[in-house]
JSON list of C-alpha atoms in Angstrom, two decimals:
[
{"chain": "A", "resi": 1, "resn": "MET", "atom": "CA", "xyz": [-26.31, 12.87, 46.16]},
{"chain": "A", "resi": 2, "resn": "LEU", "atom": "CA", "xyz": [-25.69, 9.45, 47.69]},
{"chain": "A", "resi": 3, "resn": "LYS", "atom": "CA", "xyz": [-22.62, 7.81, 46.15]},
{"chain": "A", "resi": 4, "resn": "PHE", "atom": "CA", "xyz": [-20.45, 4.91, 47.17]},
{"chain": "A", "resi": 5, "resn": "LYS", "atom": "CA", "xyz": [-16.80, 4.20, 46.41]},
{"chain": "A", "resi": 6, "resn": "PHE", "atom": "CA", "xyz": [-15.96, 0.59, 45.59]},
{"chain": "A", "resi": 7, "resn": "THR", "atom": "CA", "xyz": [-12.39, -0.64, 45.97]},
{"chain": "A", "resi": 8, "resn": "LEU", "atom": "CA", "xyz": [-11.69, -4.14, 44.69]},
{"chain": "A", "resi": 9, "resn": "THR", "atom": "CA", "xyz": [-8.31, -5.69, 45.42]},
{"chain": "A", "resi": 10, "resn": "GLY", "atom": "CA", "xyz": [-7.03, -8.87, 43.83]},
{"chain": "A", "resi": 11, "resn": "ASP", "atom": "CA", "xyz": [-3.97, -10.54, 42.36]},
{"chain": "A", "resi": 12, "resn": "ASP", "atom": "CA", "xyz": [-4.24, -8.26, 39.30]},
{"chain": "A", "resi": 13, "resn": "GLY", "atom": "CA", "xyz": [-4.18, -5.10, 41.41]},
{"chain": "A", "resi": 14, "resn": "LYS", "atom": "CA", "xyz": [-6.79, -2.62, 42.51]},
{"chain": "A", "resi": 15, "resn": "VAL", "atom": "CA", "xyz": [-9.94, -1.42, 40.75]},
{"chain": "A", "resi": 16, "resn": "GLU", "atom": "CA", "xyz": [-11.77, 1.64, 42.09]},
{"chain": "A", "resi": 17, "resn": "PHE", "atom": "CA", "xyz": [-15.05, 3.14, 40.94]},
{"chain": "A", "resi": 18, "resn": "GLN", "atom": "CA", "xyz": [-18.16, 4.89, 42.22]},
{"chain": "A", "resi": 19, "resn": "ALA", "atom": "CA", "xyz": [-21.84, 4.07, 41.94]},
{"chain": "A", "resi": 20, "resn": "GLY", "atom": "CA", "xyz": [-25.09, 5.47, 43.20]},
{"chain": "A", "resi": 21, "resn": "ARG", "atom": "CA", "xyz": [-27.88, 3.91, 45.21]},
{"chain": "A", "resi": 22, "resn": "SER", "atom": "CA", "xyz": [-29.62, 2.30, 42.22]},
{"chain": "A", "resi": 23, "resn": "SER", "atom": "CA", "xyz": [-26.96, -0.44, 42.18]},
{"chain": "A", "resi": 24, "resn": "LEU", "atom": "CA", "xyz": [-27.84, -1.18, 45.81]},
{"chain": "A", "resi": 25, "resn": "TRP", "atom": "CA", "xyz": [-31.55, -1.35, 44.95]},
{"chain": "A", "resi": 26, "resn": "LYS", "atom": "CA", "xyz": [-30.90, -3.78, 42.11]},
{"chain": "A", "resi": 27, "resn": "ALA", "atom": "CA", "xyz": [-28.71, -5.94, 44.35]},
{"chain": "A", "resi": 28, "resn": "THR", "atom": "CA", "xyz": [-31.31, -5.97, 47.12]},
{"chain": "A", "resi": 29, "resn": "GLU", "atom": "CA", "xyz": [-34.08, -7.01, 44.75]},
{"chain": "A", "resi": 30, "resn": "ALA", "atom": "CA", "xyz": [-31.93, -9.72, 43.15]},
{"chain": "A", "resi": 31, "resn": "GLY", "atom": "CA", "xyz": [-30.81, -10.93, 46.58]},
{"chain": "A", "resi": 32, "resn": "ASP", "atom": "CA", "xyz": [-34.42, -11.44, 47.66]},
{"chain": "A", "resi": 33, "resn": "ALA", "atom": "CA", "xyz": [-34.61, -14.31, 45.16]},
{"chain": "A", "resi": 34, "resn": "LEU", "atom": "CA", "xyz": [-31.65, -16.16, 46.69]},
{"chain": "A", "resi": 35, "resn": "PRO", "atom": "CA", "xyz": [-32.48, -19.20, 48.80]},
{"chain": "A", "resi": 36, "resn": "GLU", "atom": "CA", "xyz": [-31.76, -18.98, 52.51]},
{"chain": "A", "resi": 37, "resn": "SER", "atom": "CA", "xyz": [-28.26, -20.28, 53.21]},
{"chain": "A", "resi": 38, "resn": "ASN", "atom": "CA", "xyz": [-25.14, -19.60, 55.25]},
{"chain": "A", "resi": 39, "resn": "VAL", "atom": "CA", "xyz": [-23.68, -17.58, 52.36]},
{"chain": "A", "resi": 40, "resn": "LYS", "atom": "CA", "xyz": [-26.72, -15.52, 51.33]},
{"chain": "A", "resi": 41, "resn": "GLY", "atom": "CA", "xyz": [-25.38, -12.34, 52.96]},
{"chain": "A", "resi": 42, "resn": "ALA", "atom": "CA", "xyz": [-21.99, -12.65, 51.28]},
{"chain": "A", "resi": 43, "resn": "LYS", "atom": "CA", "xyz": [-23.63, -13.29, 47.91]},
{"chain": "A", "resi": 44, "resn": "GLN", "atom": "CA", "xyz": [-25.83, -10.23, 48.36]},
{"chain": "A", "resi": 45, "resn": "ASP", "atom": "CA", "xyz": [-22.75, -8.10, 49.09]},
{"chain": "A", "resi": 46, "resn": "TYR", "atom": "CA", "xyz": [-21.06, -9.33, 45.92]},
{"chain": "A", "resi": 47, "resn": "MET", "atom": "CA", "xyz": [-24.30, -8.69, 44.02]},
{"chain": "A", "resi": 48, "resn": "TRP", "atom": "CA", "xyz": [-23.94, -5.04, 44.99]},
{"chain": "A", "resi": 49, "resn": "VAL", "atom": "CA", "xyz": [-20.37, -5.07, 43.68]},
{"chain": "A", "resi": 50, "resn": "TYR", "atom": "CA", "xyz": [-21.62, -6.75, 40.48]},
{"chain": "A", "resi": 51, "resn": "PHE", "atom": "CA", "xyz": [-24.41, -4.25, 39.78]},
{"chain": "A", "resi": 52, "resn": "ALA", "atom": "CA", "xyz": [-22.13, -1.29, 40.57]},
{"chain": "A", "resi": 53, "resn": "ALA", "atom": "CA", "xyz": [-19.41, -2.65, 38.27]},
{"chain": "A", "resi": 54, "resn": "LYS", "atom": "CA", "xyz": [-21.97, -3.35, 35.55]},
{"chain": "A", "resi": 55, "resn": "GLN", "atom": "CA", "xyz": [-23.25, 0.22, 35.87]},
{"chain": "A", "resi": 56, "resn": "ASN", "atom": "CA", "xyz": [-19.69, 1.39, 35.22]},
{"chain": "A", "resi": 57, "resn": "GLY", "atom": "CA", "xyz": [-19.00, -0.99, 32.31]},
{"chain": "A", "resi": 58, "resn": "LEU", "atom": "CA", "xyz": [-16.30, -2.84, 34.25]},
{"chain": "A", "resi": 59, "resn": "LEU", "atom": "CA", "xyz": [-17.45, -6.46, 34.17]},
{"chain": "A", "resi": 60, "resn": "GLY", "atom": "CA", "xyz": [-14.99, -7.44, 31.44]},
{"chain": "A", "resi": 61, "resn": "LYS", "atom": "CA", "xyz": [-12.13, -5.79, 33.32]},
{"chain": "A", "resi": 62, "resn": "LEU", "atom": "CA", "xyz": [-13.09, -7.85, 36.37]},
{"chain": "A", "resi": 63, "resn": "GLY", "atom": "CA", "xyz": [-12.94, -11.09, 34.39]},
{"chain": "A", "resi": 64, "resn": "VAL", "atom": "CA", "xyz": [-16.68, -11.67, 34.05]},
{"chain": "A", "resi": 65, "resn": "PRO", "atom": "CA", "xyz": [-17.35, -13.43, 30.73]},
{"chain": "A", "resi": 66, "resn": "ASP", "atom": "CA", "xyz": [-19.89, -11.90, 28.34]},
{"chain": "A", "resi": 67, "resn": "GLY", "atom": "CA", "xyz": [-23.34, -13.37, 28.86]},
{"chain": "A", "resi": 68, "resn": "ALA", "atom": "CA", "xyz": [-22.55, -14.75, 32.32]},
{"chain": "A", "resi": 69, "resn": "SER", "atom": "CA", "xyz": [-25.51, -15.17, 34.65]},
{"chain": "A", "resi": 70, "resn": "VAL", "atom": "CA", "xyz": [-25.60, -12.97, 37.74]},
{"chain": "A", "resi": 71, "resn": "ASP", "atom": "CA", "xyz": [-24.69, -15.97, 39.90]},
{"chain": "A", "resi": 72, "resn": "ASP", "atom": "CA", "xyz": [-21.71, -16.89, 37.69]},
{"chain": "A", "resi": 73, "resn": "ALA", "atom": "CA", "xyz": [-20.63, -13.25, 37.60]},
{"chain": "A", "resi": 74, "resn": "ILE", "atom": "CA", "xyz": [-20.68, -12.77, 41.36]},
{"chain": "A", "resi": 75, "resn": "CYS", "atom": "CA", "xyz": [-18.76, -16.01, 41.81]},
{"chain": "A", "resi": 76, "resn": "ALA", "atom": "CA", "xyz": [-16.13, -14.85, 39.29]},
{"chain": "A", "resi": 77, "resn": "ILE", "atom": "CA", "xyz": [-15.74, -11.54, 41.11]},
{"chain": "A", "resi": 78, "resn": "ALA", "atom": "CA", "xyz": [-15.72, -13.16, 44.56]},
{"chain": "A", "resi": 79, "resn": "ASP", "atom": "CA", "xyz": [-13.06, -15.66, 43.50]},
{"chain": "A", "resi": 80, "resn": "SER", "atom": "CA", "xyz": [-10.78, -12.88, 42.25]},
{"chain": "A", "resi": 81, "resn": "TYR", "atom": "CA", "xyz": [-11.37, -9.85, 44.48]},
{"chain": "A", "resi": 82, "resn": "ASP", "atom": "CA", "xyz": [-11.86, -8.66, 48.01]},
{"chain": "A", "resi": 83, "resn": "TYR", "atom": "CA", "xyz": [-13.93, -5.51, 48.27]},
{"chain": "A", "resi": 84, "resn": "GLU", "atom": "CA", "xyz": [-14.39, -2.41, 50.37]},
{"chain": "A", "resi": 85, "resn": "ILE", "atom": "CA", "xyz": [-17.40, -0.12, 50.03]},
{"chain": "A", "resi": 86, "resn": "GLU", "atom": "CA", "xyz": [-17.53, 3.31, 51.61]},
{"chain": "A", "resi": 87, "resn": "GLN", "atom": "CA", "xyz": [-19.95, 6.18, 51.34]},
{"chain": "A", "resi": 88, "resn": "VAL", "atom": "CA", "xyz": [-18.58, 9.20, 49.50]},
{"chain": "A", "resi": 89, "resn": "LYS", "atom": "CA", "xyz": [-18.89, 12.24, 51.72]},
{"chain": "A", "resi": 90, "resn": "ASP", "atom": "CA", "xyz": [-20.30, 15.34, 50.07]},
{"chain": "A", "resi": 91, "resn": "ASP", "atom": "CA", "xyz": [-18.15, 18.38, 50.83]},
{"chain": "A", "resi": 92, "resn": "ALA", "atom": "CA", "xyz": [-20.80, 20.85, 49.64]},
{"chain": "A", "resi": 93, "resn": "PRO", "atom": "CA", "xyz": [-22.12, 23.15, 52.37]},
{"chain": "A", "resi": 94, "resn": "LEU", "atom": "CA", "xyz": [-25.75, 22.86, 53.36]},
{"chain": "A", "resi": 95, "resn": "ALA", "atom": "CA", "xyz": [-28.04, 25.64, 52.15]}
]
């Protein structure tokens, strides 16, 4: 199973969680609608963080107001947290 570990670090400490590839798919599709700009790549990265956090029910913990648009949510997260994303290695032996 393909999983990713998200580590967000900000003034309020560290938040860690995992998400699967569907959060990446959602972020990629949403990112396609962004206009071309110098910050499009960074916004797409934070979209992935947003969709993964949403999948885990963590938007409130990250300071995203209820009912915030995706753009407002990624800006709120980006203004408060740096992120690191790494693939979770599966320790199960191959059959």
